[in-house]
């Protein structure tokens, strides 16, 4: 670009700075004058100052901003419109005509001079009209058709990280930071960009968006001024601005008027921002040169370019008559210019985000017209800022501690950052004698403590050895106990449902809300009992045990008891028995996890059946859970609600596969009416979904339970309480609902990765 042919170069601040720097580097002197386009147009027409603003405020009793609107529009006065608006403008111009500033000296100077206009998107009709009497040229970058990529992100922070990482890489590759430019930084981006760029240690010359009126220093100075005190401030920049503003209004005699004008002017004066010599600049796309690298952020429908609306002082219709561009025309010009600029920019990256903390955005419709590749899978590589990475890491740790979220990012950062080095969460062991001494009253084990132990030894340690669990008395527990209590009495000879139900709740303090639910649930329980009684008709058991407490003595050098309650055992004179556990919540039935000591609830009942006090040497033919409270009912086509509810009450569990025995459990076993999924195909085999076990498999299951209990006791007595949560086939089976996440500081390395097992593999059916 040869500027030596021009006497006056009209360009923006950033271009001017760059041109002067280049000349300085080349030790060249350019004999031209620089101005901005607004300065040029004002100098060639007229401008106004504070006197006119004050004049209009006083004359028409309008606010500062309204006075400015009038004064800014008097340049468009034209006889093509005859309406109140134009009449008012003419009146205002007449009022201030002696105060308007005409720069005749400049107009004479410029008359035969050559003007080059560089780096502006377009010259509007009003400007063209002023410039038509002068010799000017638009200096434009050559048109091109470069291809660029567009990067899409969900959040503004991710987009900013992408841009800063790309800048970091450019600088690392030896690109001068002064050749890197940010474009289209809206207020939505400003705060986060400032914050994250500091973490990346990338200097950016931000233009201030804060008025000096918003500073404490200015307000202190204003107070001193109002109270006629001596004005002083340690902030020289604000002090200078204050003095400059006050001096502008020396022509006003009334002090209050003067203060009002000072305040208005201060609201329109931005705080001077510190400018670094070597930094990334924020520019407009029209200022980007081929040897520079531009990052255009916020390429969304809302932010990509400023959209004009028909809400100016002059309406679109009036603008047409005045020969000015309408809002639609301006929007089209802006859009076309932007597309041209993008295509003609050699080194440009475009990006957008779909949301900020306050707004949702949509990708710019220009993207379709540009037809560039949109990349939405950019991954930050953590190479640019250790400080930022550590902050990310601690943010993710916080999410993990609060919500149990483990992001991929957390796993990557965890293997690199200080958290691990600063705090080693490993269980380092406890003298086993201390554990044994702490168990002076003996060690009580149960299915639930066992499940906890095999989910994670450390969880067991916290809850069962350190006993840090808080007692919970929730509604769910109360309802569960109520149901269990009434169900335990349903086989009594003179069982009276209403009497039992009322007698359980009569001494309990219930809120009105509780009473409402308890009344609703009464009908549900009645239905459960009726259904269970119907189920009994398919069974050949005439005796029952209810809420049977079973204790197994497993003493070592301390007293050890494995305890359990069997909700219901039905049996007959042949000592054939089934065991039923009533469930008000959800429970896993899959025997595959038993291999790892997990989900052993039903097998534990099988194990306990060998240790019943009231009846010895029983043969268990089945063990089940029965869901007595279903929070969700799934509608089925052509099914009545009661049928669906009865179906939900079917026994769920494992039945002996021995055909000679199975009819004792369920006379309808070929297409069971009482056991879920149980049935026999025409070829005599069970349905694939039927849960049946051979006698050997049941025996092996009992042995497995005993082995797991023994292993647990060994580990407890040797104080082996490592943090060892499990993932089975990648699914976390230990930590999801654990209350101790904020104590254990579990790390990914703590997980034991296990494969899902098929119970047939390890229970081994000799008959197969
Ligand atoms: S959160 Fe996981 S690792 Fe920590 S105690 Fe609970 S189960 Fe164990």
XYZ file of C-alpha atoms and ligand atoms in Angstrom:
776
model
C 0.000 0.000 0.000
C 1.564 3.251 -1.116
C 0.410 6.142 1.044
C 2.913 8.668 -0.250
C 0.496 9.770 -2.976
C -1.977 11.102 -0.374
C -1.919 14.291 1.637
C -4.479 13.054 4.092
C -5.011 9.434 5.146
C -8.394 8.714 6.694
C -8.175 5.606 8.829
C -8.906 4.197 12.287
C -6.666 4.310 15.331
C -5.338 0.773 14.942
C -4.287 1.266 11.308
C -2.724 4.591 12.080
C -0.699 3.069 14.900
C 0.425 0.174 12.698
C 1.372 2.399 9.756
C 3.395 4.733 11.977
C 5.132 1.793 13.628
C 6.081 0.313 10.270
C 7.414 3.656 9.070
C 9.348 4.046 12.272
C 10.874 0.583 11.848
C 11.888 1.439 8.306
C 13.118 4.823 9.534
C 10.904 6.473 6.900
C 9.018 9.712 7.242
C 5.608 10.058 5.623
C 4.404 13.557 5.004
C 0.718 12.896 5.492
C -1.921 13.872 8.013
C -4.060 11.141 9.655
C -7.701 11.578 10.619
C -10.632 9.348 11.311
C -13.613 9.417 8.950
C -15.850 11.077 11.582
C -13.252 13.769 12.212
C -12.982 14.420 8.475
C -16.740 14.668 7.950
C -17.172 16.956 10.966
C -14.350 19.158 9.782
C -15.869 19.392 6.312
C -19.330 20.186 7.657
C -19.722 21.433 11.195
C -19.574 20.172 14.737
C -20.890 21.321 18.079
C -19.570 21.359 21.608
C -20.789 21.490 25.211
C -22.134 25.026 24.840
C -24.734 23.842 22.327
C -25.685 20.849 24.448
C -26.189 23.038 27.509
C -28.068 25.590 25.423
C -30.582 22.965 24.199
C -30.987 21.429 27.675
C -31.869 24.809 29.163
C -33.964 26.048 26.280
C -36.113 22.954 25.834
C -35.816 21.502 29.317
C -34.623 18.162 27.904
C -32.152 15.649 29.219
C -28.513 15.615 28.170
C -28.983 12.490 25.982
C -32.002 13.968 24.187
C -30.133 17.199 23.527
C -27.377 15.118 21.969
C -29.872 13.292 19.718
C -31.245 16.598 18.394
C -27.791 18.046 17.792
C -26.504 14.902 16.120
C -29.379 15.043 13.642
C -29.300 18.702 12.604
C -26.760 17.765 9.921
C -29.583 15.940 8.059
C -31.857 18.998 7.835
C -33.406 18.908 4.390
C -36.411 20.490 2.720
C -37.710 17.178 1.344
C -39.505 16.518 4.611
C -41.995 18.839 6.185
C -43.066 17.477 9.522
C -42.840 18.341 13.236
C -39.526 16.518 13.606
C -37.884 18.498 10.840
C -39.437 21.745 12.074
C -38.009 21.089 15.520
C -34.557 20.327 14.131
C -34.597 23.537 12.105
C -35.601 25.460 15.232
C -32.767 23.871 17.203
C -30.225 24.626 14.504
C -31.378 28.229 14.484
C -30.977 28.328 18.276
C -27.377 27.125 18.212
C -26.276 28.525 14.860
C -23.784 30.912 16.470
C -22.244 28.100 18.490
C -21.736 25.570 15.691
C -18.097 25.065 14.804
C -17.065 25.450 11.166
C -13.424 24.692 10.350
C -13.025 26.950 7.347
C -9.259 26.855 7.602
C -9.305 23.088 7.187
C -11.846 23.257 4.358
C -9.542 25.655 2.494
C -6.513 23.507 3.228
C -8.117 20.325 1.941
C -9.664 21.717 -1.193
C -6.892 20.609 -3.571
C -5.466 17.824 -1.478
C -5.627 14.111 -2.190
C -7.474 12.064 0.429
C -7.005 8.294 0.855
C -9.647 6.484 2.885
C -8.460 3.181 4.255
C -9.947 0.464 6.478
C -13.624 1.457 6.537
C -16.423 -0.918 5.714
C -18.280 1.612 3.629
C -18.887 5.311 3.146
C -22.527 6.141 3.731
C -24.677 8.391 1.560
C -24.375 11.414 3.862
C -20.561 11.082 3.971
C -20.417 10.587 0.202
C -22.459 13.731 -0.263
C -19.985 15.742 1.821
C -16.958 14.153 0.151
C -18.199 14.602 -3.422
C -16.592 18.016 -3.668
C -13.189 16.682 -2.694
C -10.608 14.444 -4.276
C -10.715 11.173 -2.383
C -9.965 7.514 -3.052
C -10.934 4.358 -1.207
C -7.793 2.343 -0.541
C -9.015 -1.221 -0.426
C -7.343 -4.531 0.144
C -7.497 -6.701 -2.977
C -10.623 -8.907 -3.155
C -9.943 -12.576 -2.597
C -11.745 -15.792 -1.926
C -9.864 -17.379 0.968
C -11.320 -20.450 2.699
C -11.528 -20.387 6.501
C -12.666 -22.757 9.184
C -15.442 -21.962 11.631
C -15.153 -23.363 15.157
C -18.310 -24.056 17.113
C -18.482 -24.280 20.926
C -21.182 -24.753 23.499
C -19.868 -22.126 25.882
C -18.082 -18.805 25.534
C -15.286 -19.928 27.860
C -14.473 -22.859 25.560
C -14.373 -20.536 22.567
C -12.095 -18.100 24.387
C -9.799 -20.949 25.424
C -9.630 -22.078 21.796
C -8.727 -18.564 20.619
C -6.129 -18.008 23.341
C -4.602 -21.467 22.741
C -4.348 -20.650 19.027
C -2.718 -17.317 19.857
C -0.333 -19.080 22.244
C 0.631 -21.458 19.437
C 1.186 -18.618 16.967
C 3.445 -16.810 19.424
C 5.302 -20.059 20.121
C 5.766 -20.461 16.372
C 7.460 -17.070 16.263
C 4.589 -14.826 15.136
C 4.905 -11.273 16.474
C 2.138 -10.673 19.046
C 1.490 -7.303 17.406
C 0.413 -9.139 14.259
C -2.362 -10.971 16.115
C -5.781 -9.341 16.223
C -9.081 -10.033 17.908
C -12.222 -9.027 16.070
C -15.808 -8.549 17.208
C -15.332 -8.638 20.975
C -18.791 -7.838 22.302
C -19.554 -7.043 25.925
C -20.718 -10.659 26.370
C -17.100 -11.754 25.819
C -15.179 -8.939 27.430
C -15.152 -9.988 31.075
C -14.291 -13.643 30.451
C -11.700 -12.734 27.832
C -9.966 -10.392 30.281
C -9.985 -13.043 32.989
C -8.840 -16.010 30.908
C -6.230 -14.045 28.927
C -4.568 -13.143 32.218
C -4.403 -16.826 33.129
C -2.864 -17.523 29.730
C -0.499 -14.575 30.263
C -1.447 -13.176 26.850
C -1.513 -9.380 26.811
C -4.476 -7.792 25.079
C -5.050 -4.075 24.651
C -8.643 -3.800 25.785
C -10.624 -0.703 25.102
C -12.298 0.422 28.264
C -16.058 0.064 28.512
C -16.346 1.768 31.888
C -17.129 5.444 32.247
C -15.065 7.518 34.652
C -18.319 8.357 36.445
C -18.331 4.728 37.629
C -14.983 5.119 39.427
C -14.664 5.855 43.134
C -11.862 8.318 42.419
C -14.073 10.448 40.186
C -16.873 10.488 42.744
C -14.429 11.505 45.480
C -13.201 14.341 43.284
C -16.762 15.388 42.501
C -17.596 15.516 46.216
C -14.565 17.662 46.897
C -15.590 19.947 44.039
C -19.201 20.218 45.254
C -17.998 21.027 48.781
C -15.448 23.563 47.494
C -12.557 21.559 48.838
C -9.135 21.224 47.335
C -9.171 18.623 44.588
C -6.619 15.872 44.869
C -6.322 12.267 43.836
C -3.591 9.685 43.631
C -5.058 8.521 40.327
C -3.468 10.964 37.914
C -5.400 9.785 34.898
C -8.785 10.314 36.591
C -7.639 13.620 38.076
C -6.600 14.850 34.613
C -9.913 13.724 33.126
C -11.830 15.431 35.916
C -10.004 18.726 35.433
C -10.495 18.502 31.671
C -14.231 17.957 32.073
C -14.671 20.744 34.637
C -12.816 23.168 32.355
C -15.190 22.364 29.523
C -18.016 23.851 31.535
C -16.338 27.015 32.746
C -18.832 28.978 30.684
C -21.679 27.862 33.003
C -22.256 30.109 35.983
C -24.886 28.170 37.887
C -23.018 25.659 40.036
C -25.752 23.022 40.066
C -26.072 23.210 36.258
C -22.336 22.894 36.006
C -22.307 19.816 38.251
C -25.102 18.217 36.204
C -23.160 18.767 32.996
C -19.954 17.433 34.569
C -21.800 14.286 35.610
C -23.318 13.791 32.128
C -19.998 14.315 30.448
C -18.307 11.922 32.886
C -20.909 9.281 32.054
C -19.893 9.619 28.400
C -16.152 9.557 29.040
C -14.464 6.177 29.222
C -11.693 5.376 31.654
C -8.362 5.370 29.850
C -7.098 1.831 29.608
C -3.452 0.946 29.919
C -1.942 0.182 26.569
C 0.852 -2.356 26.225
C 3.504 -1.814 23.576
C 3.432 -5.460 22.592
C -0.030 -6.948 22.792
C -2.908 -8.394 20.847
C -5.109 -5.587 19.525
C -8.872 -5.569 19.199
C -9.780 -4.252 15.775
C -12.608 -4.344 13.228
C -12.356 -6.848 10.403
C -11.855 -4.077 7.876
C -8.581 -3.229 9.633
C -7.093 -6.714 9.282
C -4.125 -6.979 6.918
C -2.732 -9.934 5.021
C 0.347 -10.208 7.226
C -1.803 -10.338 10.361
C -3.720 -13.144 12.063
C -7.304 -12.420 12.970
C -9.675 -14.205 15.336
C -13.304 -13.322 14.757
C -15.273 -14.326 17.866
C -19.017 -14.459 18.432
C -19.923 -15.391 14.861
C -23.570 -15.755 15.787
C -26.790 -14.343 14.440
C -26.946 -12.004 17.412
C -23.336 -10.824 17.541
C -21.610 -11.306 14.163
C -22.384 -7.743 13.084
C -24.426 -4.861 14.453
C -27.962 -4.973 13.134
C -29.690 -1.700 12.527
C -33.367 -1.317 13.454
C -35.950 1.195 12.467
C -35.675 3.054 15.772
C -33.451 6.004 14.912
C -34.534 9.635 15.213
C -35.591 9.460 11.565
C -37.740 6.523 10.553
C -36.844 4.361 7.555
C -39.519 6.127 5.502
C -38.036 9.535 6.384
C -34.534 8.247 5.665
C -35.630 7.263 2.150
C -36.843 10.810 1.520
C -33.613 12.221 2.984
C -31.459 9.993 0.779
C -30.082 8.112 3.785
C -29.772 4.328 4.034
C -32.718 2.566 5.686
C -32.101 0.019 8.430
C -32.644 -2.832 5.944
C -30.169 -1.332 3.526
C -27.622 -0.811 6.296
C -28.030 -4.424 7.391
C -27.522 -5.676 3.857
C -24.460 -3.465 3.377
C -23.000 -4.629 6.699
C -23.638 -8.257 5.864
C -22.202 -8.040 2.326
C -19.197 -6.130 3.589
C -18.598 -8.688 6.298
C -18.754 -11.569 3.802
C -16.355 -9.749 1.464
C -13.994 -8.935 4.295
C -14.005 -12.501 5.563
C -13.308 -13.922 2.117
C -10.579 -11.375 1.482
C -8.815 -11.860 4.809
C -5.839 -14.131 4.407
C -5.391 -15.408 7.966
C -8.677 -15.554 9.766
C -10.280 -17.922 12.228
C -14.014 -17.662 12.859
C -15.684 -19.024 15.950
C -18.922 -18.884 17.863
C -20.530 -20.189 21.050
C -24.074 -21.273 21.610
C -24.365 -19.854 25.113
C -22.917 -17.566 27.737
C -23.936 -17.359 31.396
C -26.737 -15.011 30.396
C -27.625 -15.646 26.772
C -28.367 -18.287 24.188
C -27.042 -17.711 20.676
C -27.638 -19.149 17.236
C -24.961 -19.631 14.583
C -24.899 -16.752 12.102
C -26.957 -17.320 8.962
C -23.895 -16.064 7.061
C -22.275 -19.441 7.760
C -24.509 -21.080 5.148
C -23.553 -18.484 2.577
C -19.843 -18.850 3.301
C -20.119 -22.626 3.075
C -17.018 -23.100 5.238
C -16.280 -26.220 7.248
C -17.679 -26.007 10.806
C -15.557 -27.786 13.403
C -17.342 -28.655 16.635
C -14.956 -31.095 18.273
C -12.016 -28.897 19.192
C -10.235 -30.193 22.282
C -8.028 -27.967 24.410
C -4.652 -29.667 24.798
C -3.735 -28.206 28.217
C -0.348 -27.024 26.898
C -0.787 -23.301 27.186
C -1.328 -22.299 30.787
C -0.527 -24.267 33.868
C -2.428 -21.758 35.983
C -5.541 -22.131 33.848
C -5.232 -25.918 33.892
C -5.004 -25.954 37.674
C -8.085 -23.748 37.918
C -9.938 -26.038 35.530
C -8.805 -28.947 37.601
C -10.039 -27.506 40.880
C -13.333 -26.511 39.238
C -13.778 -30.102 38.105
C -12.751 -31.406 41.514
C -15.432 -29.202 43.022
C -18.043 -30.609 40.627
C -16.878 -34.068 41.448
C -17.042 -33.551 45.198
C -20.472 -31.905 44.986
C -22.150 -33.933 42.295
C -19.957 -36.960 41.646
C -19.263 -35.867 38.053
C -16.045 -37.243 36.647
C -15.336 -35.553 33.332
C -12.714 -36.761 30.834
C -11.008 -33.466 31.551
C -10.770 -34.277 35.248
C -9.158 -37.628 34.508
C -6.577 -36.013 32.208
C -5.842 -33.189 34.627
C -5.727 -35.480 37.610
C -2.848 -37.388 36.109
C -0.888 -34.143 35.597
C -1.665 -31.790 38.394
C -0.859 -30.942 41.882
C -3.947 -32.133 43.618
C -2.618 -35.624 43.589
C 0.799 -34.485 44.657
C -0.494 -32.175 47.360
C -2.944 -34.599 48.850
C -2.480 -38.321 48.746
C -5.877 -39.835 49.424
C -4.566 -43.383 49.786
C -5.594 -45.406 52.791
C -2.274 -45.929 54.528
C -3.417 -48.557 56.999
C -4.270 -48.750 60.692
C -2.770 -51.036 63.285
C -5.109 -54.064 63.181
C -4.913 -54.339 66.996
C -6.559 -50.948 67.195
C -9.404 -52.197 64.999
C -9.808 -55.325 67.081
C -9.738 -53.288 70.315
C -12.374 -50.979 68.901
C -14.619 -53.998 68.354
C -14.794 -54.876 72.036
C -18.557 -55.441 71.754
C -18.013 -57.733 68.810
C -18.351 -57.409 65.072
C -21.872 -57.427 63.691
C -22.227 -58.157 60.016
C -25.253 -58.097 57.763
C -26.127 -58.159 54.107
C -26.087 -54.372 53.892
C -22.706 -53.934 55.615
C -21.347 -56.693 53.382
C -22.608 -54.983 50.241
C -21.033 -51.752 51.403
C -17.759 -53.523 52.077
C -17.608 -55.045 48.610
C -18.666 -51.801 46.951
C -15.729 -50.056 48.625
C -13.815 -51.097 51.716
C -13.219 -47.477 52.676
C -16.954 -46.779 52.602
C -17.472 -49.670 55.030
C -14.681 -48.352 57.241
C -16.216 -44.882 57.436
C -19.727 -46.076 58.097
C -19.291 -49.241 60.128
C -15.988 -48.825 61.956
C -15.846 -45.043 62.394
C -19.673 -44.925 62.486
C -19.888 -41.500 60.896
C -23.285 -42.136 59.367
C -26.083 -39.837 60.476
C -29.291 -41.531 61.512
C -32.007 -40.941 59.002
C -35.698 -41.146 59.785
C -37.300 -40.544 56.470
C -40.851 -40.987 55.319
C -39.709 -43.850 53.079
C -38.359 -45.724 56.110
C -41.545 -45.086 58.091
C -43.752 -46.348 55.215
C -41.479 -49.379 54.736
C -41.744 -50.269 58.440
C -45.509 -49.812 58.419
C -45.910 -52.134 55.425
C -43.539 -54.741 56.871
C -45.326 -54.689 60.195
C -48.792 -55.232 58.750
C -47.548 -57.860 56.268
C -45.857 -59.787 59.094
C -49.273 -60.188 60.713
C -51.323 -61.080 57.649
C -50.993 -64.838 58.253
C -52.297 -64.552 61.803
C -55.578 -66.365 62.338
C -57.633 -63.364 63.402
C -55.789 -60.819 61.244
C -57.762 -57.586 60.945
C -56.217 -55.276 58.364
C -57.760 -51.998 59.541
C -56.983 -52.710 63.165
C -53.325 -53.550 62.478
C -52.861 -50.574 60.186
C -54.385 -48.089 62.616
C -52.603 -49.577 65.590
C -49.187 -49.038 63.940
C -49.785 -45.370 63.170
C -51.781 -44.371 66.240
C -48.794 -43.406 68.410
C -46.836 -41.753 65.643
C -46.845 -37.990 65.199
C -47.905 -37.373 61.653
C -48.082 -34.090 59.806
C -51.163 -33.455 57.674
C -49.053 -34.255 54.619
C -47.957 -37.593 56.166
C -51.553 -38.390 57.089
C -52.629 -37.791 53.510
C -50.044 -40.264 52.194
C -50.664 -42.815 54.927
C -54.373 -42.831 54.045
C -53.636 -43.164 50.340
C -51.226 -46.013 50.966
C -53.670 -47.923 53.104
C -55.625 -48.923 49.986
C -52.395 -49.921 48.296
C -51.400 -52.191 51.158
C -54.837 -53.736 51.243
C -54.445 -54.546 47.560
C -50.976 -56.032 48.210
C -52.331 -58.321 50.913
C -55.273 -59.458 48.772
C -52.891 -60.209 45.902
C -50.459 -62.120 48.129
C -53.341 -64.205 49.465
C -54.326 -65.040 45.886
C -50.718 -66.021 45.127
C -50.673 -68.444 48.060
C -53.346 -70.477 46.299
C -50.742 -71.605 43.743
C -48.295 -72.713 46.456
C -48.116 -75.874 48.557
C -46.972 -74.298 51.799
C -49.116 -74.148 54.867
C -46.740 -72.700 57.423
C -44.832 -69.481 57.621
C -42.177 -67.578 59.499
C -42.570 -63.815 59.659
C -39.840 -61.296 60.375
C -37.609 -64.143 61.434
C -34.365 -63.020 63.029
C -31.397 -65.234 62.093
C -27.956 -64.986 63.673
C -24.902 -66.911 62.567
C -22.001 -67.148 64.952
C -18.665 -66.717 63.153
C -16.396 -65.961 66.136
C -12.642 -65.652 65.615
C -10.567 -64.071 68.334
C -13.458 -61.686 68.807
C -17.200 -62.229 68.768
C -18.533 -62.052 65.198
C -22.191 -62.357 64.299
C -23.790 -62.338 60.898
C -27.404 -61.189 61.336
C -30.405 -61.060 59.091
C -34.180 -60.757 59.145
C -36.180 -62.940 56.825
C -39.393 -61.083 56.042
C -41.277 -64.215 55.157
C -40.474 -67.907 54.831
C -43.240 -70.230 53.644
C -42.709 -73.939 54.251
C -44.454 -77.287 54.563
C -44.112 -80.492 56.513
C -41.543 -81.741 53.980
C -39.345 -78.865 55.149
C -39.521 -77.384 51.676
C -39.293 -73.642 51.894
C -39.311 -70.454 49.901
C -38.014 -67.149 51.205
C -39.549 -63.783 50.379
C -38.092 -60.382 51.079
C -40.489 -57.445 50.847
C -39.042 -54.447 49.099
C -40.325 -50.898 49.112
C -37.330 -49.632 47.117
C -35.314 -50.871 44.198
C -32.875 -53.744 44.410
C -30.648 -55.551 41.938
C -31.394 -59.203 41.281
C -28.489 -60.023 39.013
C -26.540 -62.952 40.502
C -23.554 -62.188 38.226
C -22.280 -59.502 40.607
C -22.289 -62.002 43.510
C -18.924 -63.151 42.216
C -17.541 -59.830 43.463
C -19.478 -59.948 46.752
C -22.108 -57.536 45.436
C -25.925 -57.818 45.333
C -25.847 -60.836 47.633
C -29.100 -60.004 49.351
C -31.158 -62.976 48.183
C -28.243 -65.452 48.335
C -27.648 -64.277 51.919
C -31.209 -65.454 52.792
C -30.361 -68.775 51.243
C -27.292 -68.926 53.466
C -29.287 -67.891 56.533
C -31.892 -70.598 55.884
C -29.347 -73.145 57.131
C -29.199 -71.322 60.425
C -32.855 -70.918 61.323
C -33.626 -71.633 64.992
C -37.236 -72.620 64.481
C -36.761 -75.188 61.740
C -33.680 -77.164 60.769
C -32.530 -78.866 57.563
C -34.872 -77.056 55.255
C -34.676 -77.377 51.512
C -35.012 -73.968 49.887
C -36.958 -74.175 46.615
C -36.897 -70.530 45.813
C -35.871 -67.143 47.084
C -37.512 -63.908 45.962
C -38.073 -60.302 46.487
C -41.557 -58.883 46.292
C -41.951 -55.209 45.399
C -44.734 -54.117 47.696
C -44.548 -50.453 46.778
C -44.114 -49.427 43.189
C -43.552 -45.734 42.711
C -44.138 -46.014 38.970
C -46.755 -47.969 37.119
C -46.180 -48.555 33.418
C -49.417 -48.598 31.447
C -49.883 -51.613 29.209
C -52.259 -51.789 26.275
C -55.550 -53.495 27.042
C -54.532 -54.053 30.681
C -56.553 -52.922 33.672
C -54.748 -51.016 36.380
C -55.345 -53.784 38.935
C -53.860 -56.359 36.551
C -50.772 -54.230 36.097
C -50.460 -53.816 39.868
C -50.880 -57.583 40.409
C -48.238 -58.203 37.788
C -45.849 -55.877 39.622
C -46.408 -57.940 42.770
C -45.196 -61.154 41.162
C -42.291 -62.745 43.016
C -38.943 -61.843 41.502
C -36.081 -64.197 42.094
C -34.780 -67.709 41.614
C -36.718 -70.981 41.670
C -35.472 -74.536 41.827
C -35.229 -75.977 38.310
C -36.118 -79.460 39.559
C -39.418 -80.324 37.795
C -40.427 -82.588 40.676
C -40.177 -79.727 43.138
C -41.182 -76.657 41.224
C -44.925 -77.269 41.328
C -44.710 -77.123 45.124
C -43.645 -73.504 44.731
C -46.004 -72.655 41.915
C -48.641 -74.893 40.394
C -48.878 -72.441 37.486
C -45.118 -72.653 36.788
C -45.553 -73.597 33.085
C -46.837 -70.058 32.595
C -46.515 -68.629 36.031
C -49.167 -66.375 37.488
C -47.111 -65.584 40.585
C -43.392 -65.661 39.651
C -42.064 -63.120 37.168
C -40.785 -64.538 33.845
C -41.201 -68.140 34.915
C -42.571 -70.486 32.263
C -41.881 -73.613 30.300
C -41.692 -73.865 26.521
C -43.361 -76.601 24.517
C -40.070 -78.494 24.291
C -40.027 -78.725 28.076
C -37.226 -76.184 28.610
C -37.737 -73.107 30.730
C -38.243 -69.756 29.015
C -34.876 -68.099 28.460
C -35.860 -65.308 30.840
C -36.885 -67.733 33.593
C -34.689 -67.482 36.644
C -34.114 -71.063 37.722
C -31.252 -72.704 39.576
C -30.355 -76.310 40.095
C -29.819 -77.688 43.584
C -26.052 -77.652 42.997
C -26.146 -74.039 41.898
C -28.065 -73.117 45.015
C -25.542 -74.967 47.164
C -22.651 -73.283 45.364
C -24.307 -69.965 45.918
C -24.461 -70.636 49.647
C -20.784 -71.551 49.601
C -19.975 -68.390 47.712
C -21.809 -66.315 50.340
C -19.857 -68.034 53.107
C -16.569 -67.463 51.271
C -17.345 -63.794 50.786
C -18.306 -63.405 54.439
C -15.019 -65.044 55.487
C -12.980 -62.877 53.138
C -14.663 -59.810 54.529
C -13.954 -60.823 58.112
C -10.282 -61.462 57.251
C -9.976 -58.036 55.659
C -11.726 -56.243 58.529
C -9.581 -57.896 61.183
C -6.409 -57.095 59.273
C -7.673 -53.505 58.857
C -7.674 -53.678 55.082
C -9.852 -50.687 54.170
C -8.448 -49.423 50.894
C -10.422 -47.033 48.745
C -11.439 -49.548 46.098
C -14.683 -48.592 44.353
C -15.777 -50.819 41.481
C -16.769 -50.311 37.906
C -18.403 -53.308 36.290
C -18.274 -53.154 32.515
C -17.424 -49.469 32.945
C -20.462 -48.707 35.124
C -19.776 -47.249 38.544
C -21.483 -49.522 41.073
C -19.997 -47.940 44.194
C -19.775 -44.164 44.240
C -22.886 -42.850 42.513
C -24.954 -42.437 45.679
C -22.124 -42.572 48.195
C -22.256 -39.876 50.858
C -18.538 -39.987 51.522
C -17.239 -38.500 48.279
C -16.098 -35.374 50.072
C -14.104 -37.453 52.515
C -12.357 -40.032 50.347
C -11.286 -37.796 47.436
C -11.485 -40.856 45.231
C -9.350 -40.780 42.111
C -9.745 -42.661 38.889
C -6.794 -44.861 39.764
C -8.677 -46.100 42.841
C -11.312 -47.844 40.715
C -11.215 -51.581 40.231
C -12.383 -52.344 36.719
C -14.318 -55.599 36.641
C -15.986 -57.579 33.888
C -19.626 -58.486 34.178
C -20.001 -62.169 35.025
C -22.648 -64.648 34.015
C -23.597 -66.512 37.192
C -23.735 -69.792 35.251
C -19.952 -69.458 34.785
C -19.057 -69.534 38.458
C -21.962 -71.382 40.074
C -21.347 -74.396 37.807
C -24.341 -76.647 37.281
C -23.198 -80.247 37.514
C -26.345 -81.364 35.745
C -25.668 -79.334 32.612
S -17.199 -42.221 47.034
Fe -16.611 -44.167 46.183
S -14.474 -44.364 46.738
Fe -15.314 -42.815 48.080
S -15.947 -43.888 49.908
Fe -17.702 -43.774 48.561
S -17.644 -45.660 47.418
Fe -15.608 -45.404 48.313
